Every structure is written in structure tokens, then in C-alpha cells.
Amino acid sequence: MQKMRGWAGKLRRSKKKSGSTSSGSSGPTTGRLYRMRRVAARKLGHWARCAGAGFLAGLGGLLTLPLGLLWGTWRLLTGHRDPLHGFAYPVRTAGRIWRFFFRRSKARHDKEAKADTLNLKVNNPRKDTDPVTGPSVAAGTTVLDGNTSKFAMAMRAAHSAYTGYSPRSMMEVAAEYAGLPNGIRAAALAVQQMAVNADQKYPCSKKALAKLSDACAKLVAAAARADGMVAFFRMVHAFDIERIVAPRTNEWMWNVTPNGADAPEGAMFMPGRIESGCVLMAVLYRTFEPVHMMQVGSEFQGIAYGLTALADCVQVLYERTNALYPVDDRVTDEIGKLVSMIRAASDDADMAAKLFVEDHHREISHNTNPRKGPAAESMWNTPR
């Protein structure tokens, strides 16, 4: 009987071990399967869009085939030196259609891949880890750190992405100009979302909320001014843009230097680095849900830091435009005014953070320096 009991005990222990091992390994396996599904869905979507681009390119080539034949025949009959240029018109049209849609699909694929690598999970610094010891943050420490906020880190990543990038052609510079309105609007959208949440969901200072709304309004005004700057740039440099987008035969013979442009003609229509960073930040910021008001305070501070990073980024664009890029001086002046408007919005956001700290100094003090310890201070917790 004792031997049978011993065997039964061993069997139970072995089952427990096997059960715990299988349950522990299911998490990473599930995570790997999820990542594999995401990668497969992303690549299949890219391939499907490429197939559609090929179909549209072929259709465009077929539709322009009669025109190409007529143009080539006319050049041949008139003794033009390059009659093949007319016959090749359908091929060029199909190529442009293919490149346009392929680059858009590739940019979307890369943006989704970058979004999958980012992590916006919230680490709750005030989580009650133990009913006796209280929060995990030690007394006397502060967690109102805007430098680690989601908004500030995302905008600084966008700043690093642009400042470490050197455009190869004015078409890439034009893409940066064209992306400024959308990028600034994306930042304004994130600030607006924080303001709306602070008004509707969080027990937040109304004075701080009003200043944050002022920052959002100034960003919207800056985006509207950026729209005018882009339209003015395209009007003033219409001839230069036309030479690259729709070049004449052997247009390269008018180049100032023997070297041709490294960037393709469609680079002007690609999203800029500043725009991509701001839009990605706005998309990911929608999933951010603070679980403690100390995190909300950190985001208030981080919005000011993030807008400062955005202003610094546009400042770099202004300095490069002023020193390196052959554009009209009025375009340069408009970019400088955009920098001033974004910095004004950053000042309002900074004031909102100061008002948040001022109006909530008691709550912050109770969290950072709990009276008689976290367990005692938690006796003032409100019901959830």
C-alpha cells in the first residue's frame, strides 16, 4: 500500500509539472503565432496591392496604346530624331502607374511594420502590488516625468528620424514641405485627444485643460499656414517641379552638373520623415489609456517636451532651407513662422503642465510622499 501511495504521489507531481510547463510555454508560443500572423497579413496585403498596381499599370498601358502608336507614327513621318519616344509612351505610362502605387504600398507596409515593433503598453507606476506595503513606487520619489511620456518619446523619435536624414533631391525636400501640414495636424489631433479625455474621463484641472486647448488651437492654425506655404512653394517652383515630374526629351541636358538626380520623380509624392513620425505618433497615441492620474500629469509635461521636439525638427528644416536648398526666400520665411507658431503652442502646453502640478499639488504629494506610509495613505482611497 505504501508503494502504491508513493507511485500515486509521483504521478500527481509529474502531472502538475507537465501542466505548469505547458501553461508556461503557451504564452510565448501564442506571441510568436500572433507575430507570424501579423507578418503574413502585412506581406499578403502588400503583394495584393502590388498585383492590383500591375493590373492598373497594364490597363493604363493598353488605354494609351493607340495614342502612343499615333504619336510614334507622326514622329516617324515628320522625320523626328527620336520616333521611339512616341511609341514608348504606353510603356512609360504603365511604369509611372506601377511605381506610384508600388511606392505607396511599400510605404504603408513599412509603416505597419514599424508600428508592430513599437510598444505603447502602459506601465502603471502606482499599481497596488501588495495590500500591506502599498504602491510599488517608494515614498519620496516622483513619477511626474514628462521625458518618459509617450508623446515626448514618439516626437523625439520623429526628430531623430529627420535630423539623421539627408535628402538627395529637391523632390525629397518637396515631400518634407508637403508633409508639414499633415504632420502638424497629427500632433494637434493627439493634443486634442488628451484634452478631450482630460475633460470627460479624468479628474483634471480645468485651467490646465484650457491651456492645453489653446495649444491645440495654435497647432491647427500652424497647420493651416503650412497649407499656404506648400501651395506657394508649388506655385513659385512650378517650372522646376515640371522638369522632374514631366521631363522633356533629354531634359538632363539642362542639368547644371553632369550628375542626374538620385531620387525618383515620384519622391515628391512620398510621405516625408516629419509627417510619418507625427502621423505614427497620433495613430499609436489613440491606444494610450492611462490608469493613474500621475501618468496623465506626465503626459501633460510630455506634450510640452514633444512639441518642443517638433519645433526643433521644423527649425532644422528651416536652417537647411535657408543654407542649402535653392528655394524662394519667401518659402524660407514661412517655415520660420511655422517654427514660431509651434513654439508658441509648446509654451501653452508647458503652462498647462505647470497648472496641472499647481492645482493638483495635494494629490501629487499624497502619491509621492504618502502620510505615514502608503498603507496608511491608502485608507483615503475612494471606492472604484
Short mmCIF file of N, CA and C in Angstrom, two decimals, residues 154-235:
data_model
loop_
_atom_site.label_atom_id
_atom_site.label_comp_id
_atom_site.label_asym_id
_atom_site.label_seq_id
_atom_site.Cartn_x
_atom_site.Cartn_y
_atom_site.Cartn_z
N ALA A 154 7.70 59.67 -28.65
CA ALA A 154 7.35 59.50 -30.06
C ALA A 154 7.82 60.69 -30.89
N MET A 155 7.65 61.91 -30.37
CA MET A 155 8.06 63.09 -31.13
C MET A 155 9.58 63.19 -31.21
N ARG A 156 10.27 62.77 -30.17
CA ARG A 156 11.73 62.78 -30.24
C ARG A 156 12.24 61.74 -31.22
N ALA A 157 11.52 60.63 -31.34
CA ALA A 157 11.89 59.65 -32.36
C ALA A 157 11.72 60.22 -33.76
N ALA A 158 10.64 60.99 -33.97
CA ALA A 158 10.45 61.65 -35.26
C ALA A 158 11.55 62.67 -35.52
N HIS A 159 11.94 63.39 -34.47
CA HIS A 159 13.03 64.37 -34.62
C HIS A 159 14.33 63.68 -35.01
N SER A 160 14.64 62.57 -34.37
CA SER A 160 15.86 61.84 -34.70
C SER A 160 15.81 61.28 -36.12
N ALA A 161 14.62 60.82 -36.53
CA ALA A 161 14.50 60.26 -37.88
C ALA A 161 14.75 61.31 -38.95
N TYR A 162 14.33 62.55 -38.70
CA TYR A 162 14.54 63.58 -39.72
C TYR A 162 15.95 64.16 -39.68
N THR A 163 16.45 64.45 -38.49
CA THR A 163 17.76 65.09 -38.41
C THR A 163 18.88 64.16 -38.88
N GLY A 164 18.66 62.86 -38.82
CA GLY A 164 19.66 61.93 -39.32
C GLY A 164 19.51 61.59 -40.79
N TYR A 165 18.71 62.36 -41.50
CA TYR A 165 18.38 62.06 -42.90
C TYR A 165 18.81 63.22 -43.78
N SER A 166 19.43 62.91 -44.90
CA SER A 166 19.89 63.92 -45.85
C SER A 166 19.19 63.71 -47.19
N PRO A 167 18.34 64.63 -47.61
CA PRO A 167 17.66 64.48 -48.91
C PRO A 167 18.65 64.46 -50.06
N ARG A 168 18.35 63.64 -51.07
CA ARG A 168 19.22 63.53 -52.24
C ARG A 168 18.76 64.42 -53.38
N SER A 169 17.54 64.89 -53.33
CA SER A 169 16.99 65.67 -54.43
C SER A 169 15.97 66.66 -53.87
N MET A 170 15.69 67.69 -54.63
CA MET A 170 14.67 68.65 -54.21
C MET A 170 13.29 68.02 -54.19
N MET A 171 13.10 66.90 -54.87
CA MET A 171 11.82 66.21 -54.78
C MET A 171 11.60 65.66 -53.37
N GLU A 172 12.65 65.19 -52.75
CA GLU A 172 12.53 64.72 -51.36
C GLU A 172 12.34 65.89 -50.40
N VAL A 173 12.96 67.01 -50.70
CA VAL A 173 12.73 68.21 -49.89
C VAL A 173 11.28 68.67 -50.05
N ALA A 174 10.77 68.61 -51.28
CA ALA A 174 9.37 68.98 -51.51
C ALA A 174 8.42 68.07 -50.75
N ALA A 175 8.80 66.80 -50.62
CA ALA A 175 7.97 65.87 -49.83
C ALA A 175 7.93 66.29 -48.36
N GLU A 176 9.06 66.77 -47.85
CA GLU A 176 9.06 67.24 -46.45
C GLU A 176 8.17 68.48 -46.30
N TYR A 177 8.26 69.40 -47.27
CA TYR A 177 7.38 70.57 -47.22
C TYR A 177 5.91 70.15 -47.27
N ALA A 178 5.60 69.26 -48.21
CA ALA A 178 4.20 68.86 -48.40
C ALA A 178 3.65 68.12 -47.19
N GLY A 179 4.52 67.45 -46.43
CA GLY A 179 4.04 66.69 -45.27
C GLY A 179 3.89 67.51 -44.01
N LEU A 180 4.37 68.75 -44.00
CA LEU A 180 4.27 69.55 -42.78
C LEU A 180 2.83 69.78 -42.32
N PRO A 181 1.89 70.16 -43.20
CA PRO A 181 0.52 70.38 -42.70
C PRO A 181 -0.08 69.14 -42.05
N ASN A 182 0.08 67.99 -42.70
CA ASN A 182 -0.49 66.77 -42.14
C ASN A 182 0.21 66.37 -40.84
N GLY A 183 1.53 66.57 -40.78
CA GLY A 183 2.25 66.24 -39.56
C GLY A 183 1.82 67.11 -38.38
N ILE A 184 1.69 68.41 -38.62
CA ILE A 184 1.27 69.31 -37.54
C ILE A 184 -0.16 69.00 -37.12
N ARG A 185 -1.02 68.68 -38.08
CA ARG A 185 -2.40 68.31 -37.72
C ARG A 185 -2.43 67.02 -36.90
N ALA A 186 -1.54 66.09 -37.21
CA ALA A 186 -1.50 64.85 -36.43
C ALA A 186 -1.10 65.14 -34.98
N ALA A 187 -0.13 66.03 -34.79
CA ALA A 187 0.24 66.43 -33.43
C ALA A 187 -0.92 67.13 -32.73
N ALA A 188 -1.63 67.99 -33.47
CA ALA A 188 -2.79 68.67 -32.89
C ALA A 188 -3.88 67.67 -32.51
N LEU A 189 -4.04 66.63 -33.32
CA LEU A 189 -5.06 65.62 -33.03
C LEU A 189 -4.74 64.88 -31.73
N ALA A 190 -3.46 64.57 -31.51
CA ALA A 190 -3.07 63.89 -30.28
C ALA A 190 -3.30 64.80 -29.07
N VAL A 191 -2.95 66.08 -29.20
CA VAL A 191 -3.17 67.02 -28.09
C VAL A 191 -4.66 67.19 -27.83
N GLN A 192 -5.44 67.25 -28.91
CA GLN A 192 -6.89 67.38 -28.75
C GLN A 192 -7.48 66.17 -28.03
N GLN A 193 -6.98 64.99 -28.37
CA GLN A 193 -7.49 63.79 -27.73
C GLN A 193 -7.19 63.79 -26.24
N MET A 194 -5.99 64.22 -25.87
CA MET A 194 -5.67 64.31 -24.45
C MET A 194 -6.56 65.34 -23.75
N ALA A 195 -6.83 66.46 -24.42
CA ALA A 195 -7.69 67.48 -23.83
C ALA A 195 -9.12 66.97 -23.64
N VAL A 196 -9.63 66.27 -24.65
CA VAL A 196 -10.99 65.73 -24.55
C VAL A 196 -11.07 64.68 -23.44
N ASN A 197 -10.08 63.80 -23.37
CA ASN A 197 -10.09 62.79 -22.31
C ASN A 197 -9.96 63.42 -20.94
N ALA A 198 -9.12 64.46 -20.84
CA ALA A 198 -8.98 65.14 -19.55
C ALA A 198 -10.27 65.81 -19.12
N ASP A 199 -11.06 66.25 -20.09
CA ASP A 199 -12.33 66.91 -19.77
C ASP A 199 -13.43 65.91 -19.43
N GLN A 200 -13.42 64.76 -20.11
CA GLN A 200 -14.54 63.82 -19.98
C GLN A 200 -14.25 62.63 -19.07
N LYS A 201 -12.99 62.23 -18.96
CA LYS A 201 -12.68 60.98 -18.26
C LYS A 201 -11.87 61.17 -16.98
N TYR A 202 -11.04 62.21 -16.91
CA TYR A 202 -10.08 62.32 -15.82
C TYR A 202 -10.46 63.46 -14.88
N PRO A 203 -10.22 63.29 -13.58
CA PRO A 203 -10.43 64.40 -12.63
C PRO A 203 -9.28 65.39 -12.74
N CYS A 204 -9.38 66.27 -13.71
CA CYS A 204 -8.25 67.11 -14.09
C CYS A 204 -8.58 68.59 -13.91
N SER A 205 -7.54 69.39 -13.74
CA SER A 205 -7.69 70.83 -13.57
C SER A 205 -8.27 71.46 -14.83
N LYS A 206 -9.29 72.29 -14.65
CA LYS A 206 -9.91 72.96 -15.79
C LYS A 206 -9.00 74.05 -16.37
N LYS A 207 -8.20 74.67 -15.51
CA LYS A 207 -7.27 75.68 -16.03
C LYS A 207 -6.19 75.04 -16.90
N ALA A 208 -5.69 73.90 -16.47
CA ALA A 208 -4.71 73.19 -17.29
C ALA A 208 -5.33 72.72 -18.59
N LEU A 209 -6.58 72.29 -18.52
CA LEU A 209 -7.29 71.85 -19.73
C LEU A 209 -7.47 73.00 -20.71
N ALA A 210 -7.77 74.19 -20.21
CA ALA A 210 -7.95 75.35 -21.09
C ALA A 210 -6.65 75.70 -21.81
N LYS A 211 -5.53 75.64 -21.10
CA LYS A 211 -4.25 75.94 -21.74
C LYS A 211 -3.88 74.88 -22.77
N LEU A 212 -4.21 73.63 -22.49
CA LEU A 212 -3.94 72.57 -23.46
C LEU A 212 -4.79 72.77 -24.71
N SER A 213 -6.01 73.24 -24.54
CA SER A 213 -6.86 73.53 -25.69
C SER A 213 -6.29 74.69 -26.51
N ASP A 214 -5.70 75.68 -25.83
CA ASP A 214 -5.05 76.78 -26.55
C ASP A 214 -3.88 76.27 -27.39
N ALA A 215 -3.12 75.34 -26.84
CA ALA A 215 -2.01 74.76 -27.61
C ALA A 215 -2.52 74.04 -28.84
N CYS A 216 -3.62 73.31 -28.70
CA CYS A 216 -4.20 72.61 -29.84
C CYS A 216 -4.66 73.60 -30.91
N ALA A 217 -5.29 74.69 -30.49
CA ALA A 217 -5.76 75.69 -31.45
C ALA A 217 -4.60 76.32 -32.22
N LYS A 218 -3.49 76.57 -31.53
CA LYS A 218 -2.33 77.15 -32.22
C LYS A 218 -1.70 76.16 -33.20
N LEU A 219 -1.74 74.89 -32.86
CA LEU A 219 -1.24 73.89 -33.81
C LEU A 219 -2.12 73.82 -35.06
N VAL A 220 -3.43 73.91 -34.87
CA VAL A 220 -4.33 73.90 -36.02
C VAL A 220 -4.07 75.12 -36.91
N ALA A 221 -3.84 76.27 -36.29
CA ALA A 221 -3.53 77.47 -37.07
C ALA A 221 -2.20 77.32 -37.81
N ALA A 222 -1.23 76.68 -37.16
CA ALA A 222 0.06 76.45 -37.83
C ALA A 222 -0.10 75.51 -39.02
N ALA A 223 -0.96 74.49 -38.88
CA ALA A 223 -1.19 73.57 -39.99
C ALA A 223 -1.84 74.30 -41.17
N ALA A 224 -2.78 75.20 -40.87
CA ALA A 224 -3.41 75.97 -41.95
C ALA A 224 -2.39 76.86 -42.66
N ARG A 225 -1.49 77.45 -41.89
CA ARG A 225 -0.45 78.28 -42.52
C ARG A 225 0.51 77.42 -43.34
N ALA A 226 0.77 76.21 -42.87
CA ALA A 226 1.63 75.31 -43.63
C ALA A 226 0.99 74.93 -44.96
N ASP A 227 -0.33 74.81 -44.99
CA ASP A 227 -1.02 74.56 -46.27
C ASP A 227 -0.73 75.68 -47.27
N GLY A 228 -0.79 76.92 -46.80
CA GLY A 228 -0.49 78.04 -47.67
C GLY A 228 0.96 78.04 -48.13
N MET A 229 1.87 77.65 -47.24
CA MET A 229 3.28 77.58 -47.61
C MET A 229 3.52 76.56 -48.71
N VAL A 230 2.88 75.39 -48.59
CA VAL A 230 3.06 74.35 -49.60
C VAL A 230 2.51 74.80 -50.95
N ALA A 231 1.33 75.42 -50.94
CA ALA A 231 0.75 75.90 -52.20
C ALA A 231 1.64 76.97 -52.83
N PHE A 232 2.19 77.85 -52.01
CA PHE A 232 3.07 78.90 -52.54
C PHE A 232 4.35 78.30 -53.11
N PHE A 233 4.91 77.31 -52.42
CA PHE A 233 6.13 76.65 -52.91
C PHE A 233 5.89 76.01 -54.27
N ARG A 234 4.78 75.33 -54.42
CA ARG A 234 4.49 74.67 -55.70
C ARG A 234 4.22 75.68 -56.81
N MET A 235 3.66 76.82 -56.46
CA MET A 235 3.40 77.83 -57.47
C MET A 235 4.70 78.50 -57.92
#
